[in-house]
Short mmCIF file of C-alpha atoms in Angstrom, two decimals:
data_model
loop_
_atom_site.label_atom_id
_atom_site.label_comp_id
_atom_site.label_asym_id
_atom_site.label_seq_id
_atom_site.Cartn_x
_atom_site.Cartn_y
_atom_site.Cartn_z
CA MET A 6 -119.68 127.73 -117.20
CA SER A 7 -120.67 124.54 -115.30
CA MET A 8 -123.65 124.54 -113.09
CA THR A 9 -121.65 124.24 -110.03
CA GLU A 10 -119.36 127.14 -110.85
CA PRO A 11 -119.99 129.95 -108.75
CA SER A 12 -120.99 133.52 -110.44
CA LEU A 13 -118.35 135.87 -110.78
CA GLY A 14 -120.55 138.69 -111.80
CA ASP A 15 -122.99 141.14 -110.08
CA TRP A 16 -126.37 140.43 -108.74
CA GLN A 17 -128.84 139.38 -111.43
CA PRO A 18 -131.34 142.33 -112.15
CA SER A 19 -134.14 140.34 -110.57
CA GLU A 20 -132.10 139.93 -107.36
CA LEU A 21 -131.44 143.65 -107.28
CA GLU A 22 -135.00 144.38 -107.65
CA GLU A 23 -135.95 142.00 -104.90
CA ASN A 24 -133.29 143.36 -102.53
CA GLY A 25 -134.20 146.98 -103.54
CA ARG A 26 -137.65 146.28 -102.64
CA GLU A 27 -136.63 144.98 -99.12
CA LEU A 28 -134.53 148.16 -98.43
CA LEU A 29 -137.22 150.51 -99.42
CA SER A 30 -139.64 148.59 -97.15
CA ARG A 31 -137.09 149.21 -94.35
CA ILE A 32 -136.46 152.78 -95.16
CA ARG A 33 -140.49 153.09 -95.01
CA GLU A 34 -140.56 151.62 -91.65
CA HIS A 35 -137.81 153.86 -90.46
CA GLN A 36 -139.53 156.87 -91.66
CA GLU A 37 -142.87 155.82 -90.16
CA THR A 38 -141.30 155.33 -86.64
CA ILE A 39 -138.70 158.13 -86.77
CA ARG A 40 -140.22 159.98 -84.02
CA ASP A 41 -139.91 157.01 -81.78
CA LEU A 42 -136.17 157.07 -82.21
CA PRO A 43 -133.58 159.09 -80.29
CA VAL A 44 -132.19 161.88 -82.21
CA THR A 45 -128.63 161.00 -81.13
CA SER A 46 -126.73 157.96 -80.12
CA ARG A 47 -125.44 157.78 -76.49
CA ARG A 48 -122.78 154.90 -77.19
CA SER A 49 -119.21 155.69 -76.49
CA ALA A 50 -116.63 155.92 -79.39
CA ALA A 51 -114.85 152.85 -78.16
CA ASP A 52 -117.94 150.74 -77.75
CA LEU A 53 -119.14 151.79 -81.25
CA GLN A 54 -115.96 150.99 -82.80
CA GLY A 55 -116.03 147.68 -81.24
CA LEU A 56 -119.22 146.99 -82.88
CA PHE A 57 -117.56 147.08 -86.40
CA ALA A 58 -114.01 146.17 -85.84
CA GLY A 59 -112.88 142.63 -86.95
CA PRO A 60 -110.98 140.82 -89.71
CA VAL A 61 -111.81 141.47 -93.34
CA PRO A 62 -114.77 139.12 -94.19
CA GLU A 63 -113.62 136.26 -96.31
CA GLN A 64 -116.87 134.77 -97.22
CA PRO A 65 -120.23 136.58 -98.68
CA THR A 66 -122.83 137.79 -96.41
CA HIS A 67 -126.47 137.28 -97.47
CA PHE A 68 -127.97 140.82 -98.37
CA LYS A 69 -131.04 140.14 -95.65
CA GLU A 70 -128.56 139.54 -93.00
CA LEU A 71 -126.49 142.52 -93.99
CA LEU A 72 -129.69 144.63 -94.01
CA ASP A 73 -130.60 143.52 -90.53
CA GLU A 74 -127.25 144.26 -89.14
CA THR A 75 -127.19 147.86 -90.77
CA PHE A 76 -130.58 148.69 -89.23
CA GLU A 77 -129.83 147.02 -85.88
CA THR A 78 -126.20 148.35 -85.37
CA VAL A 79 -125.52 151.43 -87.94
CA VAL A 80 -128.80 153.35 -88.11
CA PRO A 81 -129.59 153.47 -84.36
CA ASN A 82 -126.11 154.69 -83.68
CA LEU A 83 -126.25 157.59 -86.14
CA THR A 84 -127.10 161.17 -85.12
CA GLN A 85 -130.40 161.36 -86.98
CA TRP A 86 -130.05 164.40 -89.14
CA HIS A 87 -133.33 163.76 -90.97
CA HIS A 88 -135.12 163.53 -87.62
CA PRO A 89 -138.09 166.08 -87.15
CA SER A 90 -136.60 167.18 -83.95
CA PHE A 91 -133.04 167.57 -85.16
CA HIS A 92 -132.33 171.29 -84.82
CA ALA A 93 -128.66 171.58 -84.45
CA TYR A 94 -126.22 173.36 -86.98
CA PHE A 95 -128.36 173.96 -90.06
CA SER A 96 -131.27 171.59 -90.03
CA ASN A 97 -131.57 169.92 -93.32
CA SER A 98 -133.39 166.71 -94.80
CA SER A 99 -133.58 164.53 -97.84
CA SER A 100 -137.03 163.95 -99.56
CA GLY A 101 -138.62 161.20 -101.38
CA PRO A 102 -137.73 162.35 -104.92
CA ALA A 103 -134.08 162.91 -103.93
CA ILE A 104 -133.76 159.62 -102.21
CA LEU A 105 -134.91 157.83 -105.28
CA ALA A 106 -132.85 159.85 -107.44
CA GLU A 107 -129.67 159.03 -105.60
CA THR A 108 -130.48 155.31 -106.20
CA LEU A 109 -130.70 155.93 -109.85
CA THR A 110 -127.62 158.02 -109.95
CA ALA A 111 -125.74 155.20 -108.16
CA ALA A 112 -127.09 152.63 -110.75
CA LEU A 113 -126.06 154.74 -113.71
CA ASN A 114 -122.77 155.41 -112.31
CA VAL A 115 -121.86 158.19 -114.85
CA ASN A 116 -118.89 160.56 -114.63
CA ALA A 117 -120.12 164.05 -115.39
CA MET A 118 -116.81 165.74 -116.34
CA LEU A 119 -117.01 166.25 -120.02
CA TRP A 120 -120.15 166.71 -122.00
CA LYS A 121 -119.55 163.65 -123.97
CA THR A 122 -118.91 161.46 -121.04
CA ALA A 123 -122.39 162.25 -119.85
CA PRO A 124 -124.20 164.47 -122.07
CA ALA A 125 -127.64 164.47 -120.58
CA ALA A 126 -126.05 164.73 -117.02
CA ALA A 127 -124.56 168.03 -118.23
CA ALA A 128 -127.55 169.35 -119.64
CA VAL A 129 -129.57 168.59 -116.55
CA GLU A 130 -126.82 170.18 -114.57
CA LYS A 131 -127.11 173.46 -116.58
CA THR A 132 -130.79 173.50 -116.37
CA VAL A 133 -131.04 173.22 -112.55
CA LEU A 134 -128.13 175.81 -112.26
CA ASP A 135 -130.29 178.08 -114.38
CA TRP A 136 -133.53 177.36 -112.31
CA MET A 137 -131.77 177.96 -109.07
CA ALA A 138 -130.07 181.14 -110.20
CA GLU A 139 -133.56 182.41 -111.16
CA MET A 140 -135.02 181.38 -107.58
CA VAL A 141 -132.26 183.56 -105.93
CA GLY A 142 -132.21 186.39 -108.27
CA TYR A 143 -128.72 185.71 -109.83
CA PRO A 144 -128.22 186.16 -113.67
CA ARG A 145 -129.24 182.87 -115.53
CA ASP A 146 -126.34 183.33 -117.91
CA ALA A 147 -123.70 183.29 -115.01
CA ASP A 148 -121.21 180.47 -115.03
CA GLY A 149 -122.02 177.84 -112.51
CA VAL A 150 -121.18 174.29 -111.43
CA LEU A 151 -122.45 171.93 -108.77
CA VAL A 152 -119.69 170.87 -106.14
CA ASN A 153 -119.82 168.69 -103.04
CA GLY A 154 -120.07 171.45 -100.32
CA ALA A 155 -120.10 175.22 -99.61
CA SER A 156 -116.48 175.03 -98.26
CA LEU A 157 -114.99 174.05 -101.54
CA ALA A 158 -117.29 176.32 -103.33
CA THR A 159 -115.85 179.23 -101.32
CA LEU A 160 -112.30 177.91 -102.00
CA TYR A 161 -113.02 177.92 -105.93
CA GLY A 162 -114.73 181.35 -105.88
CA LEU A 163 -111.72 182.78 -103.99
CA ALA A 164 -109.31 180.94 -106.37
CA ALA A 165 -111.13 182.65 -109.29
CA ALA A 166 -110.89 185.94 -107.42
CA ARG A 167 -107.02 185.51 -107.00
CA ASP A 168 -106.38 184.40 -110.48
CA ALA A 169 -108.35 187.39 -111.75
CA LEU A 170 -105.39 189.44 -110.65
CA THR A 171 -104.04 189.24 -114.22
CA ASP A 172 -101.10 191.49 -113.42
CA LEU A 173 -99.82 188.99 -111.08
CA ASP A 174 -100.12 185.95 -113.27
CA VAL A 175 -100.52 183.61 -110.24
CA ARG A 176 -102.02 180.83 -112.35
CA GLU A 177 -98.50 180.57 -114.13
CA ARG A 178 -96.01 181.96 -111.93
CA GLY A 179 -97.57 181.19 -108.32
CA LEU A 180 -96.88 183.28 -105.33
CA ALA A 181 -93.60 181.91 -103.93
CA GLY A 182 -90.13 183.01 -104.78
CA ARG A 183 -90.91 186.41 -106.31
CA ASP A 184 -91.79 189.90 -105.32
CA VAL A 185 -95.51 190.18 -105.16
CA PRO A 186 -97.72 192.31 -102.94
CA GLN A 187 -99.42 191.08 -99.67
CA LEU A 188 -102.77 189.75 -100.71
CA ARG A 189 -105.62 190.78 -98.28
CA LEU A 190 -108.98 189.12 -97.86
CA TYR A 191 -111.74 190.78 -95.73
CA THR A 192 -114.70 189.35 -93.92
CA SER A 193 -116.42 189.68 -90.70
CA ASP A 194 -115.96 187.63 -87.36
CA GLN A 195 -119.01 185.66 -88.03
CA THR A 196 -118.05 184.39 -91.36
CA HIS A 197 -117.66 180.68 -91.78
CA SER A 198 -114.12 179.08 -91.04
CA SER A 199 -113.94 177.79 -94.64
CA VAL A 200 -112.96 181.44 -95.72
CA GLU A 201 -109.71 180.91 -93.50
CA LYS A 202 -109.13 177.46 -94.74
CA ALA A 203 -109.33 178.83 -98.38
CA ALA A 204 -106.73 181.31 -97.34
CA ILE A 205 -104.46 178.48 -96.22
CA THR A 206 -104.84 176.53 -99.37
CA LEU A 207 -104.39 179.31 -101.68
CA GLY A 208 -101.26 180.61 -100.22
CA ILE A 209 -102.82 183.81 -98.82
CA GLY A 210 -102.36 182.76 -95.21
CA THR A 211 -104.63 183.37 -92.20
CA ASP A 212 -102.68 186.40 -91.21
CA ASN A 213 -103.94 188.12 -94.41
CA VAL A 214 -107.57 187.25 -93.47
CA VAL A 215 -108.79 190.62 -92.05
CA ARG A 216 -111.69 189.48 -89.68
CA LEU A 217 -113.62 192.80 -88.90
CA ALA A 218 -115.76 192.86 -85.69
CA ALA A 219 -119.42 192.51 -86.62
CA ASP A 220 -122.03 195.11 -85.59
CA ASP A 221 -124.87 194.54 -82.92
CA GLU A 222 -126.73 192.86 -85.62
CA GLY A 223 -123.91 190.34 -86.64
CA ARG A 224 -123.34 192.08 -89.83
CA LEU A 225 -120.08 193.05 -91.65
CA PRO A 226 -119.96 196.88 -91.15
CA PRO A 227 -119.15 198.79 -94.29
CA GLU A 228 -117.56 201.58 -92.57
CA ALA A 229 -115.04 199.35 -90.86
CA LEU A 230 -114.37 197.49 -94.14
CA ALA A 231 -113.62 200.75 -96.10
CA LEU A 232 -111.32 201.92 -93.33
CA ALA A 233 -109.49 198.51 -93.43
CA ILE A 234 -109.01 198.63 -97.24
CA ARG A 235 -107.72 202.17 -97.14
CA ARG A 236 -105.20 201.22 -94.49
CA ASP A 237 -104.05 198.24 -96.31
CA LEU A 238 -103.56 200.34 -99.27
CA GLU A 239 -101.44 203.03 -97.45
CA HIS A 240 -99.13 200.09 -96.38
CA GLY A 241 -98.71 198.69 -99.89
CA ARG A 242 -100.82 195.82 -99.40
CA ARG A 243 -103.12 194.52 -102.09
CA PRO A 244 -106.97 193.98 -101.23
CA PHE A 245 -108.31 191.22 -103.74
CA ALA A 246 -111.51 189.81 -102.04
CA VAL A 247 -114.25 190.57 -99.60
CA VAL A 248 -116.41 187.77 -98.41
CA ALA A 249 -119.94 188.71 -97.29
CA THR A 250 -122.43 186.17 -95.82
CA VAL A 251 -126.20 185.79 -96.36
CA GLY A 252 -127.21 183.70 -93.20
CA THR A 253 -124.38 183.57 -90.89
CA THR A 254 -123.73 180.33 -89.15
CA SER A 255 -124.15 181.71 -85.53
CA THR A 256 -127.21 183.75 -85.75
CA GLY A 257 -128.54 183.95 -89.36
CA ALA A 258 -127.42 187.49 -89.74
CA ILE A 259 -127.29 189.10 -93.31
CA ASP A 260 -124.53 191.43 -94.38
CA PRO A 261 -125.42 194.75 -96.28
CA LEU A 262 -124.59 193.76 -99.85
CA PRO A 263 -125.44 197.04 -101.50
CA ALA A 264 -122.91 199.02 -99.26
CA LEU A 265 -120.36 196.15 -99.42
CA SER A 266 -120.65 195.93 -103.36
CA GLU A 267 -120.09 199.68 -103.65
CA ILE A 268 -116.92 199.63 -101.75
CA CYS A 269 -115.74 196.61 -103.63
CA ARG A 270 -116.47 198.44 -107.17
CA GLU A 271 -114.75 201.60 -105.81
CA HIS A 272 -111.51 199.59 -105.28
CA GLY A 273 -111.79 197.08 -107.90
CA ILE A 274 -112.25 194.06 -105.33
CA TRP A 275 -113.85 190.78 -105.86
CA LEU A 276 -116.94 190.30 -103.80
CA HIS A 277 -117.73 186.61 -102.98
CA VAL A 278 -121.04 186.18 -101.21
CA ASP A 279 -121.70 182.97 -99.08
CA ALA A 280 -125.30 182.54 -99.26
CA ALA A 281 -125.04 178.73 -98.70
CA TYR A 282 -127.66 178.81 -96.06
CA GLY A 283 -129.70 182.15 -96.75
CA GLY A 284 -129.77 182.14 -100.53
CA LEU A 285 -132.59 179.67 -101.29
CA TRP A 286 -134.83 180.84 -98.46
CA ARG A 287 -135.59 183.72 -101.03
CA LEU A 288 -138.34 181.37 -102.16
CA ALA A 289 -140.29 182.10 -98.92
CA ASP A 290 -142.44 185.27 -99.24
CA ALA A 291 -141.66 186.31 -95.67
CA VAL A 292 -138.06 186.08 -96.26
CA ARG A 293 -137.31 187.60 -99.74
CA PRO A 294 -137.50 191.26 -98.99
CA TYR A 295 -134.59 191.10 -96.44
CA LEU A 296 -131.89 188.85 -98.31
CA GLY A 297 -130.61 191.76 -100.46
CA ASP A 298 -129.58 191.69 -104.17
CA LEU A 299 -127.43 188.53 -104.71
CA GLU A 300 -126.72 189.68 -108.20
CA LEU A 301 -124.04 192.12 -106.82
CA ALA A 302 -121.87 189.04 -106.04
CA ASP A 303 -119.02 188.48 -108.40
CA SER A 304 -119.37 184.75 -106.87
CA LEU A 305 -121.89 183.17 -105.07
CA VAL A 306 -122.61 180.02 -103.15
CA ILE A 307 -126.08 178.56 -102.52
CA ASN A 308 -126.74 175.11 -100.96
CA PRO A 309 -129.47 172.87 -102.02
CA HIS A 310 -128.38 170.29 -99.41
CA LYS A 311 -128.89 172.88 -96.60
CA VAL A 312 -132.25 174.16 -97.72
CA LEU A 313 -133.83 172.37 -100.72
CA PHE A 314 -134.60 169.06 -99.16
CA CYS A 315 -131.71 167.48 -100.89
CA PRO A 316 -129.30 164.97 -99.55
CA MET A 317 -125.63 165.51 -99.09
CA GLU A 318 -123.73 166.49 -101.12
CA ALA A 319 -124.90 169.33 -103.49
CA THR A 320 -123.76 172.96 -103.64
CA ALA A 321 -124.09 175.42 -106.46
CA LEU A 322 -121.19 177.96 -107.18
CA TYR A 323 -122.07 180.91 -109.53
CA CYS A 324 -119.75 183.63 -111.11
CA ARG A 325 -121.07 186.43 -113.10
CA ARG A 326 -117.64 187.09 -114.53
CA THR A 327 -117.86 185.04 -117.52
CA GLY A 328 -114.78 182.97 -118.02
CA ALA A 329 -113.34 183.48 -114.43
CA LEU A 330 -113.93 179.76 -113.10
CA PRO A 331 -112.75 178.03 -116.22
CA ASN A 332 -109.87 180.47 -116.64
CA ALA A 333 -108.72 179.29 -112.99
CA PHE A 334 -109.20 175.55 -113.51
CA ARG A 335 -109.04 174.47 -117.03
CA LEU A 336 -106.27 172.17 -117.66
CA VAL A 337 -106.88 169.62 -120.37
CA PRO A 338 -104.45 166.74 -120.95
CA GLU A 339 -104.68 165.18 -124.41
CA TYR A 340 -106.78 162.17 -123.40
CA LEU A 341 -109.42 164.61 -122.49
CA ARG A 342 -109.35 166.89 -125.47
CA VAL A 343 -112.75 167.03 -127.40
CA GLU A 344 -114.06 168.84 -130.26
CA PRO A 345 -115.86 171.91 -129.11
CA GLU A 346 -119.62 171.97 -129.58
CA ASP A 347 -122.10 174.69 -129.34
CA ALA A 348 -124.03 174.73 -125.88
CA ALA A 349 -121.88 171.90 -124.59
CA VAL A 350 -120.33 172.53 -121.05
CA ASP A 351 -117.29 170.47 -119.88
CA TYR A 352 -117.90 171.05 -115.97
CA MET A 353 -114.52 169.47 -115.20
CA ASN A 354 -113.02 173.01 -116.18
CA TYR A 355 -114.98 174.86 -113.41
CA SER A 356 -113.51 173.24 -110.33
CA LEU A 357 -110.75 170.95 -109.20
CA GLN A 358 -112.68 167.81 -109.62
CA LEU A 359 -112.35 165.45 -112.55
CA GLY A 360 -114.48 162.60 -111.47
CA ARG A 361 -117.91 164.01 -110.79
CA GLN A 362 -121.01 162.47 -109.52
CA PHE A 363 -124.32 163.18 -111.41
CA ARG A 364 -125.38 165.54 -108.58
CA ALA A 365 -127.99 167.41 -110.72
CA LEU A 366 -130.44 164.52 -111.07
CA LYS A 367 -131.59 164.71 -107.47
CA ILE A 368 -132.17 168.58 -107.67
CA TRP A 369 -133.93 168.14 -110.86
CA TRP A 370 -136.24 165.55 -109.48
CA ILE A 371 -136.93 167.74 -106.30
CA ILE A 372 -137.80 170.70 -108.24
CA ARG A 373 -140.06 168.88 -110.84
CA SER A 374 -141.75 166.99 -108.05
CA PHE A 375 -142.55 169.66 -105.74
CA GLY A 376 -142.51 172.80 -108.23
CA ARG A 377 -141.29 176.23 -107.52
CA GLN A 378 -144.64 176.96 -105.52
CA GLY A 379 -144.36 173.64 -103.60
CA LEU A 380 -140.85 174.54 -102.57
CA ALA A 381 -141.95 178.16 -101.48
CA ASP A 382 -144.86 176.66 -99.58
CA ARG A 383 -142.66 174.13 -97.56
CA LEU A 384 -139.81 176.71 -96.80
CA GLY A 385 -142.53 179.20 -95.84
CA HIS A 386 -143.82 176.81 -93.36
CA ALA A 387 -140.49 176.22 -91.65
CA VAL A 388 -140.26 180.07 -91.43
CA GLU A 389 -143.69 180.27 -89.80
CA LEU A 390 -142.65 177.48 -87.11
CA SER A 391 -139.45 179.15 -86.17
CA GLN A 392 -141.57 182.52 -85.70
CA TRP A 393 -143.98 180.66 -83.56
CA LEU A 394 -141.02 179.55 -81.34
CA ARG A 395 -139.33 182.91 -81.40
CA ASP A 396 -142.64 184.49 -80.43
CA ARG A 397 -143.22 182.03 -77.38
CA ALA A 398 -139.54 182.77 -76.24
CA ALA A 399 -139.88 186.54 -76.35
CA ALA A 400 -143.08 186.55 -74.59
CA HIS A 401 -141.69 184.22 -71.82
CA PRO A 402 -140.46 186.14 -68.69
CA GLN A 403 -137.41 183.89 -68.38
CA TRP A 404 -136.37 183.39 -72.01
CA THR A 405 -134.75 185.96 -74.32
CA VAL A 406 -134.01 186.02 -78.10
CA PRO A 407 -130.65 187.53 -78.15
CA ALA A 408 -130.21 187.55 -81.99
CA ASP A 409 -132.99 187.93 -84.40
CA SER A 410 -133.25 186.78 -87.76
CA VAL A 411 -135.51 186.50 -90.77
CA LEU A 412 -134.34 182.96 -91.35
CA PRO A 413 -135.60 179.91 -89.42
CA LEU A 414 -132.73 180.06 -87.16
CA VAL A 415 -133.81 180.62 -83.61
CA CYS A 416 -131.43 182.01 -80.86
CA LEU A 417 -132.67 181.42 -77.46
CA ARG A 418 -131.19 182.11 -73.94
CA PHE A 419 -132.61 181.33 -70.50
CA GLU A 420 -132.14 184.19 -68.18
CA PRO A 421 -134.15 183.72 -64.84
CA GLU A 422 -134.03 186.39 -62.33
CA GLU A 423 -133.13 184.12 -59.46
CA VAL A 424 -129.36 183.66 -59.33
CA PRO A 425 -127.05 183.27 -56.52
CA LYS A 426 -127.12 186.69 -54.72
CA HIS A 427 -123.48 186.79 -54.11
CA LEU A 428 -122.35 187.00 -57.76
CA CYS A 429 -120.91 190.07 -59.35
CA ALA A 430 -121.96 191.03 -62.83
CA THR A 431 -119.22 188.89 -64.61
CA GLU A 432 -119.97 185.98 -62.46
CA ARG A 433 -123.74 186.22 -62.96
CA ARG A 434 -123.08 186.00 -66.67
CA GLU A 435 -120.75 183.09 -66.23
CA TRP A 436 -123.28 181.39 -64.24
CA LEU A 437 -126.08 181.82 -66.85
CA ASP A 438 -123.72 180.60 -69.48
CA ALA A 439 -123.11 177.42 -67.38
CA LEU A 440 -126.98 177.15 -67.02
CA ASN A 441 -127.55 177.38 -70.63
CA GLU A 442 -124.84 175.13 -71.41
CA ARG A 443 -126.47 172.67 -69.20
CA ILE A 444 -129.79 173.01 -70.82
CA CYS A 445 -128.41 172.34 -74.18
CA SER A 446 -126.65 169.20 -73.05
CA ALA A 447 -129.60 168.04 -71.11
CA VAL A 448 -132.00 168.35 -74.02
CA GLY A 449 -129.68 166.26 -76.17
CA GLU A 450 -129.45 163.60 -73.52
CA THR A 451 -133.16 163.10 -73.46
CA GLY A 452 -132.94 161.97 -77.10
CA LYS A 453 -135.93 163.75 -77.87
CA ALA A 454 -134.34 166.76 -79.70
CA TYR A 455 -130.90 167.96 -80.59
CA LEU A 456 -129.59 171.52 -80.54
CA SER A 457 -126.40 173.33 -81.00
CA HIS A 458 -124.90 176.44 -79.53
CA THR A 459 -123.04 179.63 -80.18
CA VAL A 460 -121.64 182.44 -78.11
CA THR A 461 -122.79 186.02 -78.73
CA ALA A 462 -122.39 189.30 -76.82
CA ALA A 463 -125.29 188.01 -74.72
CA GLY A 464 -123.18 184.89 -73.86
CA TYR A 465 -123.88 181.12 -74.29
CA VAL A 466 -126.91 180.74 -76.67
CA LEU A 467 -128.96 177.90 -77.83
CA ARG A 468 -129.38 177.59 -81.55
CA VAL A 469 -132.65 176.04 -82.87
CA SER A 470 -132.53 175.59 -86.67
CA ILE A 471 -135.74 174.54 -88.31
CA GLY A 472 -135.81 173.29 -91.92
CA ASN A 473 -136.57 169.63 -91.97
CA ILE A 474 -139.32 168.69 -94.46
CA GLN A 475 -140.73 166.38 -91.91
CA THR A 476 -140.97 168.90 -88.92
CA ARG A 477 -144.53 169.87 -88.06
CA ARG A 478 -146.19 172.26 -85.63
CA GLU A 479 -146.42 169.49 -82.93
CA ASP A 480 -142.75 168.90 -83.22
CA VAL A 481 -141.88 172.56 -82.52
CA GLU A 482 -144.48 172.66 -79.73
CA GLY A 483 -143.00 169.68 -78.21
CA LEU A 484 -139.47 171.19 -78.29
CA TRP A 485 -140.87 174.17 -76.59
CA GLU A 486 -142.19 172.15 -73.61
CA LEU A 487 -139.08 170.24 -73.47
CA LEU A 488 -136.96 173.43 -73.38
CA THR A 489 -139.14 175.17 -70.78
CA ALA A 490 -139.17 171.87 -68.44
CA THR A 491 -135.49 171.22 -69.05
CA ALA A 492 -134.63 174.78 -68.13
CA ALA A 493 -136.68 174.77 -64.96
CA GLU A 494 -135.00 171.48 -63.89
CA ALA A 495 -131.46 172.78 -64.76
CA HIS A 496 -132.14 176.08 -62.81
CA HIS A 497 -133.32 174.14 -59.84
CA HIS A 498 -130.30 171.97 -59.90
CA MET A 499 -127.97 174.83 -60.32
CA LEU A 500 -129.53 176.74 -57.16
CA SER A 501 -129.40 173.68 -55.17
CA PRO A 502 -126.70 173.93 -52.39
CA THR A 503 -125.28 170.59 -53.34
CA ALA A 504 -124.60 171.96 -57.03
CA CYS A 505 -121.01 172.34 -57.72
#
């Protein structure tokens, strides 16, 4: 190659190191100043699209320029999920070990589909699956696999449940064009929408998802489940799975697993437990006694990227029915056939994915870097912060805690005594709903914190999820001050004669 011929290869390793140092420096600055940034972007979608729209670049951009542009246009216009005052949905965060592990994973770029395509990756995956199973009280010898999210993990678990109906031979013959019983799937009305999406995908249909009304604590009532199953059996329908939840999305409720498991065993029904949020909180001493026995689940979902300071995407799916997952998904074309080897696991056989990232490395680094006790201490700290906030609201004459939980998900509702006098009971509730909705929106508009909401029997409720590894006591104290001040201002505005 002549001295003037341009390089057609990658960056030189020295260039990669230099640019990597620059990126890590910018990440450090970003983390050091994160509390000075708005939690959410206020720019319109059209305005934001205009920042990036344009023709395909014809010429290369220097990395320093690209990095500057990224931190000027991309980063400030994100919702900062790793912000210590991000409390919406399920608050999560990345951590130092995981950030660096993701970098190494990208550099290695292995495909962890077969043991032989990435032997150490498969071995690390088996190890972290064993470790996390022990952390949540599930059998270490259960089949397990890392997938990219809880929604797909639930789909895979329910696919195994459907295919375990060996008399129907769904894997070979399908469900269409033949006489098969109407398959029924049971859950509560608080269960995640991924259950219905799974029913759509599996050909069960949403009409066959029996959503039972939750009890006053947001849990699936065993009596209602038993009655629904009996009625379906009387009408010739085929119950095949129940989905229980440990940590519901709205309020953090925990379904009564022992009673539900007994009903499932009585009728030979698969019990799938969605512990995506709640499962790993078992590490916290204050939470562990309330989570129930996860070992009762035929299939189980837990989510390191919700709880374990792990970046998206990493979810663990377990199944104690040995062979059920590979029986549902194993399909090996000739070019992927390998000689079997003792202790080797081919993870492509445990889900729909063939191309699989080395997800296990970041989990391995997190557990090794912090240790089980370090993780337990950090999760316990989040539980303490949430209890502090819950106690403040419960003691305040104008705030209520309409749904309690042992998990660090705090549901709050502002209910001042002073409301317009002419309102009837229904109108009063609607007025308070509008007030709380205004508070939630106004908190987000300040850029100082970000919340989400749900609707319970009490009405419109603010959800405060605490779980970021960066969140400190002063952050939660600041949130409480912001909530009380915002509520007072919103209340005053709503009472104003000029308010709509």
